[in-house]
Amino acid sequence: MSLPYETVIGVETHVELATRSKMFCPCSATWFGAPANSLVCPVCLGLPGALPVPNRRAIELAMTAGLALHCEVPAHTKFDRKNYLYPDLPKGYQISQYDLPLNVSGWLALDTPDGPKRVRIRRAHLEEDTATSKHGEGYALIDFNRSGVPLLEIVSEPDLRSADEAVAYVQALREILVFAGVSEMRLEEGAGRFDVNVSIRFTEDGEVRWPPQSEIKNLNSYAAIREAVPHEAERLWRSWRDGGELRMRTGKITVGWSPERRETFLQRSKEEVEDYRYFPDPDLVSFTPSRETVERLRASLPELPGDRRARFARVYALSDYDARVLVADRALADYFEAAVKASTRDPKQIANWVTGEVRRRMKDAGDGAGVPFPPEQLAALVELVASGEVSGSAAKEVFGDMWTTRRPPSEIVRAKGLTQVSDEGAIAAAVDAVLAENAKAVADYRAGNARALGALVGQVRKRTGGKANLSVVNRVLAERIARGEATR
Ligand code: ZN
Ligand code: MN
C-alpha cells in the first residue's frame, strides 16, 4: 500500500541508568516494586534547602552510552533547570541539560529491508526522573520512589520513515544500551519510555509540504509505537486534506496515546522550549570530562551487538540467524564462545546446542537463570556426538541430565549405558541377521516401498539393544541390499 505522504519520525528515548543510587542523593534507585515513598530523602522530595550532589557513576554510564552511540563528548557540560509545575515534580523544576549536553552528534547503524541505514543521534543528556502519580476519583496519590532516578534522554534526528523503522531503531538502541551495561531498560517497569515525533511530508501543487509534527508522549512498548505512529500520521493527513487544524497550525502539538481506544488525544498545543525558562542550576557546577576518563570509558566498552554478529558470521561461519539469536543475549553469546574455545569441532555444532536446547532450558528456568554447567562440558558433549560415541537422541537425554545433576557428560553416558555401538562388524552381523529374517520387507523395499527400510532399521536397532549408531546402520543396510541386488 502506498501512502500519499511520507512519514517522518524522530524518537526521544528516556532510559533509566543502572546505578545503585539516585542522580543527586544516596537513596536507592531500585524503585520498581518498593513500598510507596520508602526510598526518599529531602533531596528527592524537593524540600527547601536540600542540595544535590551528582552521581559519578550516572555521569560515567551516560558517557558510556554516548560513546557506544558514536557521540562526541563536548569540552564543557553543565546541568540546567527546566522549569515547569506538576505534582510529580515538587521542586517546580527538573534538573536536566539544555545547551551543553554530555553527548552530541552520534549515530546508530540499523538494518532495514532497504539495506543498512544510519540514524543520526542529535544528543543524549542526563536528567532526573520524576515521581509517579496514581489518579483516583477526585484525588491523586504520589509516590516519590522514582523521583531523582538518573535518566538519559537520547534524541534522534528525524531519520526514520515508518513505524517499523522506529521500532527497529528503539530495539537496536535498547540492545546497545543493555550490552554496554548502561541500563537494563525493562520496558515493562517503565525503565525505557519513548516520545515519538511524527510528521508527514508530501507534494501539493508541485511544492513540498512538511507541516508541523505531533509529539506522541510516553509510549512504553513496541506495540504502542507500531500502532500510534501510523494512526497519528493518518490523522495529520486527513486534517490537512479536509482543511482541519493542521492547515492553521504553526508549531508542534503534544498528544497522548490511548491503548484502549487505540487513538491519540490532544494534551498540549503550543509548547516551545522558551516556556521552560531553562537556566544553569546554581547548585551544580559545570564540569569538563577529562580526556583520560573518556578514553578509559571508551576502552571499557564491550564489543557491540552489530560488530559481534558480523564477527560470529565471519569467524565461526554461522548463519545470520544463529549469529542474531546468540548475540541477542550477551551471556549466551559469551557461553557459546567459551564452549567453542574448549572444542575442536565445528562451531556450528556448538551453536546448534546453544540456540536450541540451552536456550529452551534457560527460558523454562525463567529470568536470570544461567547455564548450570561450564561451557567445557557442553564442548565435551558435542565431542561425544561428533566422535560417534553417543547418538543424537541419547545426547539430548545426557544434556537433560547435565542440566539437573551437573555431572560431566562422560560420567552420565557411562552410568546410563548410553554408549552407542559404532563397531561395523557388530552392526553388520545384526544387519545380516535381520535381512535373512525379513525377506518380505527387503522385497517390499526393492519393489519401491521406501518405508520398508525404516522397519529394517528398527529391527537392527532392536537387535543391538537400541545402541547401534544409526548412520552406520543406514549405510551398512544400503550397502548389503545393493550388493544383494547386484548378485541376484
Ligand atoms: Zn533521595
Ligand atoms: Mn526529558
Short mmCIF file of C-alpha atoms and ligand atoms in Angstrom, two decimals:
data_model
loop_
_atom_site.label_atom_id
_atom_site.label_comp_id
_atom_site.label_asym_id
_atom_site.label_seq_id
_atom_site.Cartn_x
_atom_site.Cartn_y
_atom_site.Cartn_z
CA MET A 1 0.00 0.00 0.00
CA SER A 2 1.49 3.32 -0.94
CA LEU A 3 0.51 6.37 1.08
CA PRO A 4 0.02 9.85 -0.39
CA TYR A 5 2.60 11.14 2.11
CA GLU A 6 5.92 10.23 3.61
CA THR A 7 6.01 9.68 7.38
CA VAL A 8 8.93 11.44 9.08
CA ILE A 9 9.80 10.22 12.56
CA GLY A 10 12.26 11.17 15.28
CA VAL A 11 12.39 9.48 18.68
CA GLU A 12 13.27 10.80 22.14
CA THR A 13 14.13 7.87 24.37
CA HIS A 14 14.20 8.13 28.17
CA VAL A 15 16.33 5.43 29.76
CA GLU A 16 16.87 4.81 33.47
CA LEU A 17 20.54 4.24 34.14
CA ALA A 18 21.73 1.16 36.01
CA THR A 19 23.06 2.92 39.11
CA ARG A 20 22.60 1.77 42.68
CA SER A 21 21.67 5.22 43.96
CA LYS A 22 19.72 8.17 42.58
CA MET A 23 21.10 11.03 40.48
CA PHE A 24 21.60 13.63 43.23
CA CYS A 25 21.10 11.79 46.54
CA PRO A 26 22.13 8.49 48.16
CA CYS A 27 18.60 6.96 48.03
CA SER A 28 18.31 3.60 46.28
CA ALA A 29 17.43 3.83 42.60
CA THR A 30 15.82 0.37 42.62
CA TRP A 31 12.37 1.83 42.89
CA PHE A 32 10.22 -0.61 40.97
CA GLY A 33 8.03 -2.62 43.31
CA ALA A 34 9.28 -0.91 46.51
CA PRO A 35 6.64 0.21 49.06
CA ALA A 36 5.41 3.70 48.16
CA ASN A 37 7.57 6.58 49.41
CA SER A 38 10.09 4.27 51.10
CA LEU A 39 13.11 5.46 49.06
CA VAL A 40 13.12 9.17 49.76
CA CYS A 41 15.13 11.96 51.38
CA PRO A 42 14.97 15.78 51.45
CA VAL A 43 16.79 15.99 48.09
CA CYS A 44 14.49 13.75 46.03
CA LEU A 45 11.41 15.07 47.85
CA GLY A 46 12.45 18.55 46.69
CA LEU A 47 12.42 20.03 50.20
CA PRO A 48 13.66 23.62 50.53
CA GLY A 49 17.38 23.95 51.21
CA ALA A 50 18.31 20.42 50.16
CA LEU A 51 21.39 20.35 47.94
CA PRO A 52 22.01 17.94 45.04
CA VAL A 53 25.30 16.02 44.74
CA PRO A 54 25.85 14.45 41.29
CA ASN A 55 26.23 10.69 40.97
CA ARG A 56 29.60 9.98 39.34
CA ARG A 57 28.52 6.55 38.16
CA ALA A 58 25.48 8.03 36.39
CA ILE A 59 27.68 10.52 34.55
CA GLU A 60 30.04 7.71 33.52
CA LEU A 61 27.20 5.50 32.33
CA ALA A 62 25.72 8.40 30.35
CA MET A 63 29.11 8.96 28.71
CA THR A 64 29.48 5.23 28.05
CA ALA A 65 26.10 5.29 26.28
CA GLY A 66 27.24 8.26 24.22
CA LEU A 67 30.46 6.54 23.22
CA ALA A 68 28.57 3.39 22.24
CA LEU A 69 26.41 5.62 20.04
CA HIS A 70 29.47 7.25 18.41
CA CYS A 71 28.76 10.60 20.06
CA GLU A 72 31.26 13.35 20.66
CA VAL A 73 31.93 14.34 24.24
CA PRO A 74 31.89 18.14 24.43
CA ALA A 75 34.67 20.02 26.20
CA HIS A 76 32.23 21.51 28.70
CA THR A 77 28.92 20.32 30.06
CA LYS A 78 26.54 21.50 32.76
CA PHE A 79 23.19 20.96 34.42
CA ASP A 80 20.24 23.29 33.89
CA ARG A 81 16.86 23.74 35.48
CA LYS A 82 13.89 23.00 33.28
CA ASN A 83 11.03 24.84 34.95
CA TYR A 84 7.53 23.52 34.93
CA LEU A 85 4.91 22.79 37.53
CA TYR A 86 3.44 19.36 38.04
CA PRO A 87 2.55 17.40 41.18
CA ASP A 88 5.18 14.75 40.42
CA LEU A 89 7.89 17.44 40.37
CA PRO A 90 7.75 19.16 43.78
CA LYS A 91 10.76 21.44 43.18
CA GLY A 92 8.95 23.08 40.29
CA TYR A 93 11.87 22.25 38.02
CA GLN A 94 13.64 19.20 36.69
CA ILE A 95 17.43 19.13 36.71
CA SER A 96 18.34 18.42 33.10
CA GLN A 97 20.82 19.61 30.49
CA TYR A 98 19.96 22.32 28.00
CA ASP A 99 22.58 23.72 25.63
CA LEU A 100 25.63 21.73 26.74
CA PRO A 101 24.57 18.07 26.91
CA LEU A 102 27.01 15.28 27.74
CA ASN A 103 26.83 13.73 24.27
CA VAL A 104 26.23 15.18 20.80
CA SER A 105 26.30 14.14 17.13
CA GLY A 106 26.30 10.35 17.20
CA TRP A 107 24.70 7.67 15.11
CA LEU A 108 23.29 4.18 15.27
CA ALA A 109 23.50 1.60 12.48
CA LEU A 110 20.22 -0.01 11.50
CA ASP A 111 19.46 -2.95 9.23
CA THR A 112 16.32 -2.17 7.24
CA PRO A 113 14.62 -4.14 4.45
CA ASP A 114 16.08 -1.50 2.10
CA GLY A 115 19.60 -2.10 3.40
CA PRO A 116 21.76 -0.62 6.15
CA LYS A 117 20.91 2.84 7.39
CA ARG A 118 22.45 5.28 9.85
CA VAL A 119 20.10 7.01 12.24
CA ARG A 120 21.72 10.18 13.50
CA ILE A 121 21.67 10.89 17.23
CA ARG A 122 21.36 14.60 17.89
CA ARG A 123 22.17 14.49 21.58
CA ALA A 124 21.96 12.43 24.76
CA HIS A 125 21.66 14.31 28.00
CA LEU A 126 21.40 13.44 31.66
CA GLU A 127 18.46 14.37 33.85
CA GLU A 128 16.43 13.17 36.82
CA ASP A 129 13.23 11.17 36.67
CA THR A 130 10.03 12.46 38.25
CA ALA A 131 7.81 10.88 40.88
CA THR A 132 4.91 8.70 39.76
CA SER A 133 1.27 9.52 40.32
CA LYS A 134 -1.84 7.43 40.59
CA HIS A 135 -5.17 9.05 39.87
CA GLY A 136 -8.37 8.11 41.67
CA GLU A 137 -11.86 9.55 41.77
CA GLY A 138 -11.29 13.10 42.99
CA TYR A 139 -7.75 12.55 44.30
CA ALA A 140 -4.23 11.70 43.20
CA LEU A 141 -1.53 9.77 45.05
CA ILE A 142 2.14 10.50 44.54
CA ASP A 143 4.99 8.06 45.07
CA PHE A 144 8.43 9.68 45.24
CA ASN A 145 10.47 6.49 44.94
CA ARG A 146 11.20 7.18 41.26
CA SER A 147 11.89 10.87 41.88
CA GLY A 148 15.56 11.62 41.17
CA VAL A 149 16.41 8.34 39.44
CA PRO A 150 19.06 9.08 36.78
CA LEU A 151 17.59 9.32 33.32
CA LEU A 152 19.35 9.55 29.99
CA GLU A 153 17.38 11.22 27.22
CA ILE A 154 18.57 10.19 23.77
CA VAL A 155 17.26 12.33 20.92
CA SER A 156 17.41 11.05 17.35
CA GLU A 157 17.25 13.17 14.24
CA PRO A 158 14.03 12.72 12.19
CA ASP A 159 15.68 9.99 10.10
CA LEU A 160 13.05 7.27 10.45
CA ARG A 161 10.38 6.72 7.81
CA SER A 162 7.92 4.16 9.17
CA ALA A 163 6.63 2.71 12.42
CA ASP A 164 8.58 -0.47 11.68
CA GLU A 165 11.77 1.53 11.32
CA ALA A 166 11.04 3.39 14.54
CA VAL A 167 10.58 0.08 16.36
CA ALA A 168 13.75 -1.34 14.80
CA TYR A 169 15.56 1.78 16.00
CA VAL A 170 14.40 1.55 19.61
CA GLN A 171 15.14 -2.19 19.66
CA ALA A 172 18.66 -1.64 18.34
CA LEU A 173 19.13 1.19 20.82
CA ARG A 174 17.96 -0.96 23.70
CA GLU A 175 20.27 -3.78 22.63
CA ILE A 176 23.29 -1.46 22.62
CA LEU A 177 22.48 0.07 25.99
CA VAL A 178 21.92 -3.32 27.63
CA PHE A 179 25.12 -4.68 26.08
CA ALA A 180 27.13 -1.69 27.25
CA GLY A 181 25.77 -2.19 30.78
CA VAL A 182 24.21 1.28 30.75
CA SER A 183 20.67 0.16 31.55
CA GLU A 184 18.56 -2.95 31.90
CA MET A 185 15.87 -0.91 30.16
CA ARG A 186 13.00 -3.09 31.29
CA LEU A 187 10.12 -1.57 29.36
CA GLU A 188 7.50 -3.33 31.50
CA GLU A 189 8.93 -1.48 34.53
CA GLY A 190 8.90 1.88 32.78
CA ALA A 191 12.71 1.96 32.60
CA GLY A 192 12.53 2.92 28.92
CA ARG A 193 9.96 5.39 27.56
CA PHE A 194 9.60 6.90 24.14
CA ASP A 195 8.35 10.27 22.91
CA VAL A 196 7.82 9.85 19.19
CA ASN A 197 7.71 12.87 16.89
CA VAL A 198 5.59 12.24 13.83
CA SER A 199 5.10 14.48 10.82
CA ILE A 200 4.03 13.96 7.22
CA ARG A 201 5.72 15.25 4.08
CA PHE A 202 4.12 15.35 0.64
CA THR A 203 3.96 17.26 -2.61
CA GLU A 204 0.99 19.51 -3.32
CA ASP A 205 0.66 21.77 -6.37
CA GLY A 206 4.27 20.98 -7.21
CA GLU A 207 5.51 22.13 -3.81
CA VAL A 208 6.92 20.02 -0.99
CA ARG A 209 4.83 20.46 2.17
CA TRP A 210 6.05 19.49 5.61
CA PRO A 211 3.59 20.77 8.22
CA PRO A 212 4.47 20.77 11.95
CA GLN A 213 4.71 17.50 13.87
CA SER A 214 2.86 15.82 16.69
CA GLU A 215 4.85 14.54 19.61
CA ILE A 216 3.29 11.35 20.94
CA LYS A 217 4.26 11.31 24.60
CA ASN A 218 5.31 8.43 26.79
CA LEU A 219 4.90 5.32 24.68
CA ASN A 220 6.27 2.40 26.66
CA SER A 221 6.05 -0.61 24.36
CA TYR A 222 6.96 -1.56 20.83
CA ALA A 223 3.31 -2.39 20.14
CA ALA A 224 2.27 1.13 21.14
CA ILE A 225 4.80 2.66 18.73
CA ARG A 226 3.67 0.34 15.96
CA GLU A 227 0.05 1.40 16.40
CA ALA A 228 0.31 5.04 17.42
CA VAL A 229 2.65 6.25 14.66
CA PRO A 230 0.56 5.30 11.60
CA HIS A 231 -2.57 6.39 13.43
CA GLU A 232 -1.22 9.88 14.07
CA ALA A 233 0.29 10.20 10.57
CA GLU A 234 -3.05 9.32 9.03
CA ARG A 235 -4.86 11.75 11.35
CA LEU A 236 -2.48 14.54 10.28
CA TRP A 237 -3.04 13.69 6.63
CA ARG A 238 -6.82 13.78 6.96
CA SER A 239 -6.64 17.02 8.89
CA TRP A 240 -4.64 18.58 6.08
CA ARG A 241 -6.79 17.15 3.32
CA ASP A 242 -10.06 18.24 4.97
CA GLY A 243 -8.84 21.74 5.81
CA GLY A 244 -8.53 20.93 9.52
CA GLU A 245 -6.30 22.21 12.32
CA LEU A 246 -3.03 21.24 10.64
CA ARG A 247 -3.61 23.88 7.91
CA MET A 248 -3.63 26.68 10.53
CA ARG A 249 -1.07 25.34 12.92
CA THR A 250 2.42 26.85 13.08
CA GLY A 251 4.01 24.84 15.89
CA LYS A 252 4.06 21.29 17.16
CA ILE A 253 1.46 19.73 19.41
CA THR A 254 1.76 17.13 22.12
CA VAL A 255 -0.58 14.17 22.09
CA GLY A 256 -1.13 11.14 24.28
CA TRP A 257 -1.90 7.60 23.16
CA SER A 258 -4.81 5.62 24.50
CA PRO A 259 -4.13 1.91 24.01
CA GLU A 260 -7.73 1.11 24.96
CA ARG A 261 -9.34 3.39 22.40
CA ARG A 262 -6.37 2.97 20.06
CA GLU A 263 -6.22 6.66 19.26
CA THR A 264 -4.25 9.76 20.10
CA PHE A 265 -5.68 12.68 22.06
CA LEU A 266 -4.52 16.28 22.36
CA GLN A 267 -2.52 17.12 25.51
CA ARG A 268 -0.91 20.49 24.80
CA SER A 269 -0.80 22.76 21.80
CA LYS A 270 1.94 25.38 21.68
CA GLU A 271 4.78 24.38 23.87
CA GLU A 272 8.07 25.94 22.97
CA VAL A 273 11.39 25.44 24.59
CA GLU A 274 11.30 29.05 25.87
CA ASP A 275 8.35 28.13 28.04
CA TYR A 276 10.66 26.13 30.29
CA ARG A 277 12.86 29.13 31.13
CA TYR A 278 15.98 26.98 31.25
CA PHE A 279 18.91 28.37 33.23
CA PRO A 280 22.09 26.84 34.68
CA ASP A 281 21.43 25.18 38.02
CA PRO A 282 23.26 27.36 40.56
CA ASP A 283 23.57 24.40 42.94
CA LEU A 284 25.72 22.47 40.47
CA VAL A 285 28.99 23.46 38.87
CA SER A 286 29.70 22.98 35.18
CA PHE A 287 32.32 20.36 34.50
CA THR A 288 34.85 19.23 31.95
CA PRO A 289 35.12 15.49 31.33
CA SER A 290 38.84 14.69 31.27
CA ARG A 291 40.32 13.00 28.21
CA GLU A 292 41.61 10.24 30.48
CA THR A 293 38.10 9.49 31.71
CA VAL A 294 36.73 9.47 28.17
CA GLU A 295 39.46 7.12 26.96
CA ARG A 296 39.09 4.84 29.98
CA LEU A 297 35.35 4.54 29.30
CA ARG A 298 35.93 4.00 25.61
CA ALA A 299 38.39 1.21 26.36
CA SER A 300 35.89 -0.46 28.70
CA LEU A 301 33.18 -0.62 26.02
CA PRO A 302 32.36 -4.21 25.12
CA GLU A 303 32.15 -5.30 21.51
CA LEU A 304 28.73 -4.03 20.42
CA PRO A 305 25.98 -6.28 19.07
CA GLY A 306 26.29 -5.35 15.39
CA ASP A 307 30.06 -5.90 15.39
CA ARG A 308 29.71 -9.12 17.31
CA ARG A 309 27.10 -10.53 14.92
CA ALA A 310 29.33 -9.75 11.96
CA ARG A 311 32.29 -11.40 13.67
CA PHE A 312 30.28 -14.53 14.60
CA ALA A 313 29.17 -14.94 10.98
CA ARG A 314 32.70 -14.39 9.70
CA VAL A 315 34.88 -16.23 12.21
CA TYR A 316 32.59 -19.13 13.13
CA ALA A 317 30.86 -19.41 9.73
CA LEU A 318 27.44 -19.13 11.37
CA SER A 319 24.23 -18.21 9.59
CA ASP A 320 22.80 -14.76 10.06
CA TYR A 321 20.02 -16.35 12.10
CA ASP A 322 22.38 -18.15 14.50
CA ALA A 323 24.51 -15.04 14.94
CA ARG A 324 21.41 -13.00 15.68
CA VAL A 325 19.98 -15.43 18.23
CA LEU A 326 23.29 -15.81 20.06
CA VAL A 327 24.13 -12.11 20.20
CA ALA A 328 20.62 -11.20 21.32
CA ASP A 329 21.73 -12.40 24.76
CA ARG A 330 25.18 -11.33 25.85
CA ALA A 331 25.54 -14.15 28.40
CA LEU A 332 24.50 -16.72 25.80
CA ALA A 333 27.00 -15.33 23.29
CA ASP A 334 29.77 -15.45 25.91
CA TYR A 335 28.84 -19.02 26.78
CA PHE A 336 28.91 -20.04 23.13
CA GLU A 337 32.34 -18.52 22.60
CA ALA A 338 33.77 -20.22 25.68
CA ALA A 339 32.41 -23.60 24.52
CA VAL A 340 33.88 -23.07 21.05
CA LYS A 341 37.25 -22.33 22.63
CA ALA A 342 37.08 -25.60 24.54
CA SER A 343 36.18 -27.63 21.46
CA THR A 344 37.98 -28.79 18.32
CA ARG A 345 34.73 -29.38 16.44
CA ASP A 346 32.84 -27.15 14.01
CA PRO A 347 31.46 -24.14 15.93
CA LYS A 348 28.15 -24.70 14.13
CA GLN A 349 27.66 -27.85 16.23
CA ILE A 350 28.13 -25.85 19.41
CA ALA A 351 25.80 -23.15 18.07
CA ASN A 352 23.08 -25.75 17.43
CA TRP A 353 23.12 -26.79 21.08
CA VAL A 354 23.26 -23.25 22.42
CA THR A 355 20.50 -21.83 20.21
CA GLY A 356 18.41 -25.00 20.72
CA GLU A 357 18.49 -26.95 23.97
CA VAL A 358 20.40 -24.41 26.08
CA ARG A 359 18.12 -21.54 25.15
CA ARG A 360 14.98 -23.64 25.61
CA ARG A 361 16.07 -24.75 29.10
CA MET A 362 17.01 -21.21 30.08
CA LYS A 363 13.61 -19.98 29.00
CA ASP A 364 11.91 -22.71 31.05
CA ALA A 365 14.08 -21.95 34.06
CA GLY A 366 12.98 -18.31 33.96
CA ASP A 367 14.57 -14.92 34.20
CA GLY A 368 18.21 -14.55 35.15
CA ALA A 369 18.97 -18.25 35.35
CA GLY A 370 22.26 -19.18 33.70
CA VAL A 371 23.51 -22.50 32.34
CA PRO A 372 24.14 -24.75 35.37
CA PHE A 373 27.32 -26.33 33.96
CA PRO A 374 30.50 -24.80 32.49
CA PRO A 375 30.92 -24.40 28.70
CA GLU A 376 33.71 -27.02 28.70
CA GLN A 377 31.10 -29.66 29.49
CA LEU A 378 28.96 -28.68 26.55
CA ALA A 379 32.06 -28.97 24.39
CA ALA A 380 32.64 -32.45 25.87
CA LEU A 381 29.08 -33.48 24.98
CA VAL A 382 29.49 -32.22 21.41
CA GLU A 383 32.69 -34.28 21.23
CA LEU A 384 30.85 -37.43 22.31
CA VAL A 385 28.32 -36.94 19.50
CA ALA A 386 30.86 -35.93 16.86
CA SER A 387 33.07 -38.94 17.60
CA GLY A 388 30.04 -41.24 17.31
CA GLU A 389 30.20 -42.37 20.91
CA VAL A 390 26.63 -41.35 21.64
CA SER A 391 23.71 -40.86 19.26
CA GLY A 392 21.99 -37.53 18.77
CA SER A 393 18.91 -38.67 20.68
CA ALA A 394 20.96 -40.11 23.56
CA ALA A 395 22.89 -36.83 23.69
CA LYS A 396 19.64 -34.98 24.37
CA GLU A 397 18.99 -37.27 27.30
CA VAL A 398 22.54 -36.71 28.55
CA PHE A 399 22.06 -32.97 28.20
CA GLY A 400 18.89 -33.10 30.29
CA ASP A 401 20.80 -34.95 33.00
CA MET A 402 23.68 -32.50 32.88
CA TRP A 403 21.19 -29.69 33.42
CA THR A 404 19.69 -31.20 36.54
CA THR A 405 22.66 -33.09 38.07
CA ARG A 406 25.59 -31.01 36.73
CA ARG A 407 27.56 -34.22 36.27
CA PRO A 408 30.02 -34.38 33.35
CA PRO A 409 28.56 -35.98 30.19
CA SER A 410 31.04 -38.88 30.04
CA GLU A 411 30.02 -39.92 33.55
CA ILE A 412 26.31 -39.83 32.66
CA VAL A 413 26.90 -41.83 29.48
CA ARG A 414 28.77 -44.48 31.44
CA ALA A 415 26.27 -44.64 34.29
CA LYS A 416 23.29 -44.95 31.95
CA GLY A 417 24.98 -47.23 29.42
CA LEU A 418 24.24 -44.82 26.59
CA THR A 419 27.38 -45.51 24.58
CA GLN A 420 26.29 -46.33 21.07
CA VAL A 421 27.67 -49.19 19.01
CA SER A 422 29.58 -47.85 16.04
CA ASP A 423 31.60 -51.00 15.52
CA GLU A 424 30.94 -52.04 11.94
CA GLY A 425 31.48 -55.74 12.47
CA ALA A 426 28.85 -55.95 15.21
CA ILE A 427 26.38 -53.85 13.21
CA ALA A 428 26.97 -55.84 10.00
CA ALA A 429 26.24 -59.08 11.86
CA ALA A 430 22.95 -57.67 13.12
CA VAL A 431 22.09 -56.37 9.64
CA ASP A 432 22.72 -59.73 8.04
CA ALA A 433 20.56 -61.50 10.61
CA VAL A 434 17.73 -59.01 10.09
CA LEU A 435 17.92 -59.26 6.29
CA ALA A 436 17.77 -63.06 6.47
CA GLU A 437 14.69 -62.97 8.73
CA ASN A 438 12.83 -60.26 6.82
CA ALA A 439 12.87 -61.31 3.21
CA LYS A 440 9.43 -59.82 2.70
CA ALA A 441 10.43 -56.34 3.91
CA VAL A 442 13.50 -56.48 1.69
CA ALA A 443 11.34 -57.42 -1.27
CA ASP A 444 8.88 -54.63 -0.45
CA TYR A 445 11.71 -52.16 -0.30
CA ARG A 446 13.04 -53.32 -3.64
CA ALA A 447 9.54 -53.02 -5.07
CA GLY A 448 9.67 -49.33 -4.22
CA ASN A 449 8.20 -49.18 -0.72
CA ALA A 450 10.68 -46.82 0.93
CA ARG A 451 9.01 -47.25 4.33
CA ALA A 452 10.08 -50.87 4.46
CA LEU A 453 13.64 -49.64 5.05
CA GLY A 454 12.57 -47.91 8.25
CA ALA A 455 11.19 -51.20 9.56
CA LEU A 456 14.52 -52.88 8.85
CA VAL A 457 16.46 -50.11 10.59
CA GLY A 458 14.18 -50.56 13.59
CA GLN A 459 14.90 -54.28 13.69
CA VAL A 460 18.65 -53.70 13.65
CA ARG A 461 18.33 -51.17 16.46
CA LYS A 462 16.37 -53.69 18.49
CA ARG A 463 18.96 -56.38 17.96
CA THR A 464 21.71 -54.08 19.23
CA GLY A 465 19.74 -53.07 22.28
CA GLY A 466 18.90 -49.67 20.77
CA LYS A 467 22.55 -48.67 20.80
CA ALA A 468 23.56 -49.01 17.17
CA ASN A 469 24.86 -45.87 15.53
CA LEU A 470 22.06 -45.06 13.11
CA SER A 471 24.20 -43.57 10.39
CA VAL A 472 26.33 -46.74 10.36
CA VAL A 473 23.19 -48.92 10.34
CA ASN A 474 21.75 -46.99 7.40
CA ARG A 475 24.97 -47.19 5.44
CA VAL A 476 25.55 -50.92 6.06
CA LEU A 477 21.91 -51.73 5.25
CA ALA A 478 22.05 -49.81 1.99
CA GLU A 479 25.34 -51.49 1.08
CA ARG A 480 24.06 -55.00 1.84
CA ILE A 481 20.79 -54.55 -0.05
CA ALA A 482 22.57 -53.02 -3.05
CA ARG A 483 25.05 -55.91 -3.05
CA GLY A 484 22.19 -58.43 -2.86
CA GLU A 485 20.61 -56.66 -5.83
CA ALA A 486 23.78 -56.94 -7.89
CA THR A 487 24.28 -60.66 -7.22
CA ARG A 488 20.66 -61.65 -7.59
ZN ZN B 1 16.74 10.88 47.93
MN MN B 2 13.34 14.54 29.18
#
